Structures are given as structure tokens and as C-alpha cells.
mmCIF file of C-alpha atoms in Angstrom:
data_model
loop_
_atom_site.group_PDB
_atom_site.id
_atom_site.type_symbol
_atom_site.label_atom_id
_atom_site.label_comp_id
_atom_site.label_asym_id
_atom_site.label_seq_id
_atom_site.Cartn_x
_atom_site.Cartn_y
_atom_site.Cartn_z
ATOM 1 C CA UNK A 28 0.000 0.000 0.000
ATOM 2 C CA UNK A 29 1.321 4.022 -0.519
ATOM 3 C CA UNK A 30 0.218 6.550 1.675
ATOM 4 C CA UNK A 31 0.724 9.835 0.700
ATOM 5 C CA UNK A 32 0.874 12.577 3.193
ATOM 6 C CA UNK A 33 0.845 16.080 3.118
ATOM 7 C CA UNK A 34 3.930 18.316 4.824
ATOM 8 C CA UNK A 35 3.408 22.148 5.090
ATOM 9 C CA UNK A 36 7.041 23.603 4.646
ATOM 10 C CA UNK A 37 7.917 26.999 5.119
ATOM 11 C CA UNK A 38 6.960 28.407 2.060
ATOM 12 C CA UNK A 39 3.302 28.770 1.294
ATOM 13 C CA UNK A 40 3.239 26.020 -1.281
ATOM 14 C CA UNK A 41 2.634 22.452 0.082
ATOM 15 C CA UNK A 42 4.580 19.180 -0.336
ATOM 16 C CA UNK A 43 3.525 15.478 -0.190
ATOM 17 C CA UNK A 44 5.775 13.235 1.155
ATOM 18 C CA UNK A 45 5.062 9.764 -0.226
ATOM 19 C CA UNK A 46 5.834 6.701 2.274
ATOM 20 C CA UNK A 47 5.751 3.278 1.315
ATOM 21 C CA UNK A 48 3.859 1.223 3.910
ATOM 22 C CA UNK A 49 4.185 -2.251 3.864
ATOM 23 C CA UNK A 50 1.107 -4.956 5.140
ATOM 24 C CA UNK A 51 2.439 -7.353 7.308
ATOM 25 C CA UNK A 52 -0.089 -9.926 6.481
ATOM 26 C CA UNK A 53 -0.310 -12.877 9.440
ATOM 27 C CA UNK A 54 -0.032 -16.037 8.465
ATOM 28 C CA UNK A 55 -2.968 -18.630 8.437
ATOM 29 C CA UNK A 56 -2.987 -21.193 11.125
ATOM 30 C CA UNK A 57 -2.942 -24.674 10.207
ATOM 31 C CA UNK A 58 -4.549 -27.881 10.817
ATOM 32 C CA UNK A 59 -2.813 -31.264 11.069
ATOM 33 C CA UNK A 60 -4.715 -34.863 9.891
ATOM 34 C CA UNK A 61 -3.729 -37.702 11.783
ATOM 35 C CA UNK A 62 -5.733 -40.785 9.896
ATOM 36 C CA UNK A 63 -4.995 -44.537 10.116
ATOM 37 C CA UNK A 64 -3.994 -43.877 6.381
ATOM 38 C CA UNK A 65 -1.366 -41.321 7.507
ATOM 39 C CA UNK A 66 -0.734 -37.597 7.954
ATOM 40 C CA UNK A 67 -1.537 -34.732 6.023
ATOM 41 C CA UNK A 68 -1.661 -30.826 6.350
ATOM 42 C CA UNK A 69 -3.741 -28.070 5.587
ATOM 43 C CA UNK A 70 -4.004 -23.624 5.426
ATOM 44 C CA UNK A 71 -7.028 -22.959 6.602
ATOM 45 C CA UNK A 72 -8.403 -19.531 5.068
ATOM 46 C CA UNK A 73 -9.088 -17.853 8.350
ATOM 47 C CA UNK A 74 -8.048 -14.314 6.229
ATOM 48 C CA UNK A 75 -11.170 -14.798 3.583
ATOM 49 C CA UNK A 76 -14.168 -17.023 5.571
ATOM 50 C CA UNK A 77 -13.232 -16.111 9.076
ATOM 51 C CA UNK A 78 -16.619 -17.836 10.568
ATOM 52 C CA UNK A 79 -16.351 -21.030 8.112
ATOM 53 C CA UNK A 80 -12.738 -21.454 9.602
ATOM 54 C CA UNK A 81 -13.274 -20.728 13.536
ATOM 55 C CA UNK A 82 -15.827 -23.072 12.994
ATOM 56 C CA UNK A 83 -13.793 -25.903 11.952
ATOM 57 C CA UNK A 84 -10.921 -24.787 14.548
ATOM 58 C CA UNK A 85 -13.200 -24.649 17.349
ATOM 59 C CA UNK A 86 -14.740 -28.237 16.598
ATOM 60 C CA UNK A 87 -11.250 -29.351 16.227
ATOM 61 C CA UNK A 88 -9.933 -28.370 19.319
ATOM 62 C CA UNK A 89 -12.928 -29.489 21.284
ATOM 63 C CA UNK A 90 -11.995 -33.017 20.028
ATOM 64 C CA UNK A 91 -14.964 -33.226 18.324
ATOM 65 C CA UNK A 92 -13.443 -34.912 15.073
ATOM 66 C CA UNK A 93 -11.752 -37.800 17.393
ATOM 67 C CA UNK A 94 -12.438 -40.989 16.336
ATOM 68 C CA UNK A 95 -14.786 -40.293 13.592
ATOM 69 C CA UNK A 96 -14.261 -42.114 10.111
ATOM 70 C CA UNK A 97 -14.683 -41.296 6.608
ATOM 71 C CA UNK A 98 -17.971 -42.095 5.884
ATOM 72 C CA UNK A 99 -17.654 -41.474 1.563
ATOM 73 C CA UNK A 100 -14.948 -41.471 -1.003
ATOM 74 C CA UNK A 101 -15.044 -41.804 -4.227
ATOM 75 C CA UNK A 102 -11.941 -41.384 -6.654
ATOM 76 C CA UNK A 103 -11.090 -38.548 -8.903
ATOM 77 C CA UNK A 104 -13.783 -36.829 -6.760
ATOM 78 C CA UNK A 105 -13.581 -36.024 -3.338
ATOM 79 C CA UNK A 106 -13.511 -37.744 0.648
ATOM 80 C CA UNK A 107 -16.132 -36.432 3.021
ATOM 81 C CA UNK A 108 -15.923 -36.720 6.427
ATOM 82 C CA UNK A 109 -16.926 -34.920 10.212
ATOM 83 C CA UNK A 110 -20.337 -36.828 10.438
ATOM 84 C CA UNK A 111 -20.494 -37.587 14.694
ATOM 85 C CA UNK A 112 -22.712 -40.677 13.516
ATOM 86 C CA UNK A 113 -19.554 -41.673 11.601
ATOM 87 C CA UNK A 114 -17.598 -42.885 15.057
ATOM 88 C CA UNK A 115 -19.633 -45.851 14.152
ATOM 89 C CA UNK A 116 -17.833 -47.002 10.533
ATOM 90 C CA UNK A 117 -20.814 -48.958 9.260
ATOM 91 C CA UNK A 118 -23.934 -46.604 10.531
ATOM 92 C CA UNK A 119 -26.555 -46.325 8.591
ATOM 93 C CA UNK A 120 -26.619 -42.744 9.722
ATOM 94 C CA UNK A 121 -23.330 -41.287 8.906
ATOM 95 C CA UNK A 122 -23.607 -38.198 6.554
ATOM 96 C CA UNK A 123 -26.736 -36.827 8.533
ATOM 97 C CA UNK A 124 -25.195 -35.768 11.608
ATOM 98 C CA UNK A 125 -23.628 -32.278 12.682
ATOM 99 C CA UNK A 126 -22.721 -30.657 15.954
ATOM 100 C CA UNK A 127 -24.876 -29.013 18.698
ATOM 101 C CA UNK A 128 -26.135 -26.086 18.139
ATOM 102 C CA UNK A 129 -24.520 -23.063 20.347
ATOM 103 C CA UNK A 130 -21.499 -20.362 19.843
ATOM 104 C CA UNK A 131 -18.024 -20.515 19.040
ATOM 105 C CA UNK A 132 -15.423 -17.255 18.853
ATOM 106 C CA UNK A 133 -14.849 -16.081 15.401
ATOM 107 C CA UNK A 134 -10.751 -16.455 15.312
ATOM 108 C CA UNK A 135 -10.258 -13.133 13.346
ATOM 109 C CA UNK A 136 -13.208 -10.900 14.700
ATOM 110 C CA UNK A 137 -12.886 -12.455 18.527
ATOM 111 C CA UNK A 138 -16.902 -11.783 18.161
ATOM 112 C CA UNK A 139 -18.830 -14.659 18.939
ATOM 113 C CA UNK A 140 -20.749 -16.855 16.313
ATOM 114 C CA UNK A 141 -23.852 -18.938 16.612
ATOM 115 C CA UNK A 142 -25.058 -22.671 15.354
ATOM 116 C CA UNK A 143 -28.490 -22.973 14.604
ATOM 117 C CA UNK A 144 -31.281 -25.245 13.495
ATOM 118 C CA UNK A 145 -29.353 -28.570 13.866
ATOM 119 C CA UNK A 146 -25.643 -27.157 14.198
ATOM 120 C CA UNK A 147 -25.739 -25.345 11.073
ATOM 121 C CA UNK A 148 -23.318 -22.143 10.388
ATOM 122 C CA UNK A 149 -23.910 -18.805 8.148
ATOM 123 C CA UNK A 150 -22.908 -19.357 4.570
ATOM 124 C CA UNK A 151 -19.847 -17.663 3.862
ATOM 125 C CA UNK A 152 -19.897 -16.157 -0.111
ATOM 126 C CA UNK A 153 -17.243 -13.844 0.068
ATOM 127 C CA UNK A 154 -14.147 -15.326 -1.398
ATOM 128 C CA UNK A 155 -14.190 -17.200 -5.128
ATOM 129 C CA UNK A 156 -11.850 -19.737 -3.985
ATOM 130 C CA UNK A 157 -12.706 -22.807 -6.056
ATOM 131 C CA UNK A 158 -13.199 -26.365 -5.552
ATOM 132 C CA UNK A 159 -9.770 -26.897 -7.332
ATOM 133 C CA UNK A 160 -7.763 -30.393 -6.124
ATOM 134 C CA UNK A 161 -6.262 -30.303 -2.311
ATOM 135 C CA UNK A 162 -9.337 -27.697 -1.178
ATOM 136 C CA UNK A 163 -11.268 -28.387 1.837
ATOM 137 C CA UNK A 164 -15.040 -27.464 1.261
ATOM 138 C CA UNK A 165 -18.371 -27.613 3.616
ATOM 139 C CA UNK A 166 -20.714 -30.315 2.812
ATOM 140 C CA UNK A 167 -24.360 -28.816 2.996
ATOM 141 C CA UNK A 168 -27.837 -30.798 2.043
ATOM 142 C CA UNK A 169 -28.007 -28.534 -1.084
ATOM 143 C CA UNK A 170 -30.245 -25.527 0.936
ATOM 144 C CA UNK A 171 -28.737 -22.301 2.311
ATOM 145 C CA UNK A 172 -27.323 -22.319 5.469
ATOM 146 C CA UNK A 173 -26.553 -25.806 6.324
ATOM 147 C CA UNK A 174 -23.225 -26.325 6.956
ATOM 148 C CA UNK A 175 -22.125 -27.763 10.103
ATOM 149 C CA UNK A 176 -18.855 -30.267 11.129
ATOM 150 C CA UNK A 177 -18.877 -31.912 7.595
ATOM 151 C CA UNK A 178 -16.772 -31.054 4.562
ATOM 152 C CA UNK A 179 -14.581 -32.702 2.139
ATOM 153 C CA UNK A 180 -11.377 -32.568 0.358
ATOM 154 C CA UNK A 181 -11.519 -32.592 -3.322
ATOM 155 C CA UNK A 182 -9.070 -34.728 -5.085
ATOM 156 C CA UNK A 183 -10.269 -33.177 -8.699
ATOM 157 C CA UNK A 184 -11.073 -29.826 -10.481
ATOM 158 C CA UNK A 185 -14.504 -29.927 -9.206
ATOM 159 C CA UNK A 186 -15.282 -25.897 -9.458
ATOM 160 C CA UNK A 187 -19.309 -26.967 -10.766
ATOM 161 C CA UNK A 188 -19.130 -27.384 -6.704
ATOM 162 C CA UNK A 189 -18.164 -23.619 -6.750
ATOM 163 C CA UNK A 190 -20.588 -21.143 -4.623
ATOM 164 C CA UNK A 191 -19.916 -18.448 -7.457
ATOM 165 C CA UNK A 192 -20.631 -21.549 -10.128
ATOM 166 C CA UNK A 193 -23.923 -21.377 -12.119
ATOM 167 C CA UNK A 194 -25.027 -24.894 -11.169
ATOM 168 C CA UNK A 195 -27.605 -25.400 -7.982
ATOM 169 C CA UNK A 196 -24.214 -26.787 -5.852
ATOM 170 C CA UNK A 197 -22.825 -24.124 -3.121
ATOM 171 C CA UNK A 198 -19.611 -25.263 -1.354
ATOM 172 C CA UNK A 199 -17.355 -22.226 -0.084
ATOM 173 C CA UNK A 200 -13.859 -23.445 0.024
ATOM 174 C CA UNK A 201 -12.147 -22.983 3.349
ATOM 175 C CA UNK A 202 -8.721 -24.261 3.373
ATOM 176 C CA UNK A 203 -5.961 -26.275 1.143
ATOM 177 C CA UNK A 204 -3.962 -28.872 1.898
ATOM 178 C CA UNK A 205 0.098 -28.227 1.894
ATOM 179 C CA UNK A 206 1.270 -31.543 2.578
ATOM 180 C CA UNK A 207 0.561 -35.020 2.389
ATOM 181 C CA UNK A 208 -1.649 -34.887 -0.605
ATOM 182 C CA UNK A 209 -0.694 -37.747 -1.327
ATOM 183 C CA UNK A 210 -2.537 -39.375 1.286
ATOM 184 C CA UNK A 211 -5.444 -37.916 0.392
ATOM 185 C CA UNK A 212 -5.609 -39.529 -3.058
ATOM 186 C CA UNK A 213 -4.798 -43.249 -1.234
ATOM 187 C CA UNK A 214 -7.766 -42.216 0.938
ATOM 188 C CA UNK A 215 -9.776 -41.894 -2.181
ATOM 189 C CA UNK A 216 -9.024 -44.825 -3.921
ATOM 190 C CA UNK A 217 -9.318 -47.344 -1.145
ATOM 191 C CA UNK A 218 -11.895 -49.996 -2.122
ATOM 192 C CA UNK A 219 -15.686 -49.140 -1.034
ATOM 193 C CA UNK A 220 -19.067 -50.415 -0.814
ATOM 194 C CA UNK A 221 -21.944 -47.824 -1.760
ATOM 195 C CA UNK A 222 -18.803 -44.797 -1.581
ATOM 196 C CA UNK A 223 -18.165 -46.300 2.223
ATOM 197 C CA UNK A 224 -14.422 -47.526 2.498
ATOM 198 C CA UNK A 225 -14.531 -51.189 2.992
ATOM 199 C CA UNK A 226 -11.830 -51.159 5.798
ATOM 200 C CA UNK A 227 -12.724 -48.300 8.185
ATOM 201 C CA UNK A 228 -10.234 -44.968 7.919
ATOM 202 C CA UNK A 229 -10.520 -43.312 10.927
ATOM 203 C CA UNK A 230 -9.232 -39.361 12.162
ATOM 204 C CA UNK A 231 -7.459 -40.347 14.883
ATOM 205 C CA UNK A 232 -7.007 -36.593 15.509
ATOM 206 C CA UNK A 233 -7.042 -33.315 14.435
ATOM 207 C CA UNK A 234 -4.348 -30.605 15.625
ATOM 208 C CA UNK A 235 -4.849 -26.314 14.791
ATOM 209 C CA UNK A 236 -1.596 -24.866 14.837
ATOM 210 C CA UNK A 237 -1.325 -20.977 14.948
ATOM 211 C CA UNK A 238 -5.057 -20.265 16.257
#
């Protein structure tokens, strides 16, 4: 950024002083993936969805995501997962649950956020960051306003999932993993029955580094 400022010298004509002044832009915390498949990493865009991202932090840190297993993958797609019914590999339930509803602090803001109607958050449509491969992106049931604890990380260009897309699918993007993609693709190609993996993959945990 430049900021120009105005100094009044002696004389009755004025000068501006132009002074460089450089953003020190904080970095985005992080978010560690410990799975039975391995490790892997991810930014999480705290800077552009600030209430999509203290959401996820907040249920991460509670322990919420503990012991909860990938309930659908399908290859050169995406892996979903963050379904509380999914602590149980097999239930017939997984990919209908969410969290309680109640508050949590918006990270950037320290204001304090609400969920709603079944654990459901606020969209977030501000930033056009698209469903490109790596991205982490909240699962909803297709109406406005209900995402909760699950999301999913795409493992293809899937930007018809974009919220700024024409199509009827709205998934704001809220992070992007920086390492271990790698285990994200194994994750999707493990062998399934009806898009459940066929040997369980669990989160054994999730750590938030820098929040």
C-alpha cells in the first residue's frame, strides 16, 4: 500500500511526502490430519471465511473430530468426512449428523458466532476460492445455510461445486492442503461399498496450529 501525506514547509506552497507502507499480512494457522492412512496438512483460510474457519478450529480443538471415520470417497472426486454418527464405521446414519447447536469465537473478529437449526453455520460467499484439487469445502444438504462439522477434500477440479458456479451446488472453500496430498488420493481410492471404504479410515485426531 502508498500513503501519501501532506507536509506544510515553510513556504506557502505544500509538499507530499510519499511513504511506502508495507502490510504485514499474518499467516494462516494450520490444521494437522492424523488418519490410520497417515498424515496430512492443511491452510485454513481464516483471512477470507473467518466464521467457516473458527468453525472448523473450534470443533477441532474441542476433540470433536476424534475418532470419527470417513464415511464417503469416491476417486477422482472427493472424501467427506466430520459426520459424529460416523464414530460408528458402518452406521446407517453417517452423513446426517452435525454438531450441537450453540457459539463458538470467530478467530479473526474475537466476536462470537452462533449454530443454529441442527448445528448449522452462516454461509460464507465472500471469497471465489474454487473447488480446485487439495481444497477443503463444507458439505451442505443442497439448501442455504446448512453447513455444520462436515466437509470434504476434493481430489479433482470440481469448481461446478463452486458457490460463485452457475449450477444449484454451493460449497465455499475454506482451506488447502500443503502436505501429504498424497494421502489424500490413497484415501480416495481405497476400495468401497456404496462410496463407504470397505476397511474403516478413521481421524485419529485433528491438531490447529497458529489459532
Amino acid at each position: 500500500a502508498i500513503l501519501a501525506q501532506a507536509i506544510a514547509p515553510s513556504s506557502s506552497r505544500s509538499v507530499f511526502l510519499v511513504r511506502r507502507v508495507t502490510a504485514v499480512r499474518m499467516a494462516n494457522p494450520t490444521a494437522t490430519f492424523d488418519t490410520t492412512e497417515g498424515c496430512f496438512t492443511a491452510e485454513l483460510y481464516l483471512d477470507r471465511v473467518p466464521i467457516t474457519a473458527s468453525n472448523f478450529i473450534d470443533l477441532a480443538k474441542t476433540g470433536f473430530y476424534n475418532g470419527v471415520h470417513f464415511h464417503r470417497v469416491i476417486p477422482d472426486f472427493m472424501l467427506q468426512f466430520g459426520c459424529p454418527n460416523a464414530k460408528d464405521p458402518k452406521s446407517r446414519a453417517a452423513g446426517t449428523g452435525g454438531p450441537p447447536d450453540g457459539t463458538f469465537t470467530n478467530v479473526k473478529t474475537g466476536g462470537t458466532e452462533r449454530r443454529f437449526n441442527g448445528g448449522n453455520i452462516q454461509d460464507e460467499h465472500t471469497s471465489r476460492d474454487s473447488n480446485a484439487p487439495g481444497t477443503l469445502s463444507m458439505a451442505n444438504t443442497g439448501s442455504p445455510n446448512t453447513g455444520g462439522s462436515q466437509f470434504f477434500v476434493n481430489v479433482a477440479d470440481n469448481s461446478f461445486l463452486d458457490w460463485f458456479s452457475p449450477g444449484q451446488s454451493k460449497h465455499p472453500v475454506f482451506g488447502k492442503v500443503t502436505e501429504g496430498y498424497d494421502i489424500c488420493v490413497k484415501i480416495s481410492k481405497v476400495r468401497t461399498q456404496d462410496d463407504n471404504p470397505s476397511t474403516p479410515i478413521m481421524m485419529k485426531s485433528v491438531t490447529i496450529q497458529g489459532a
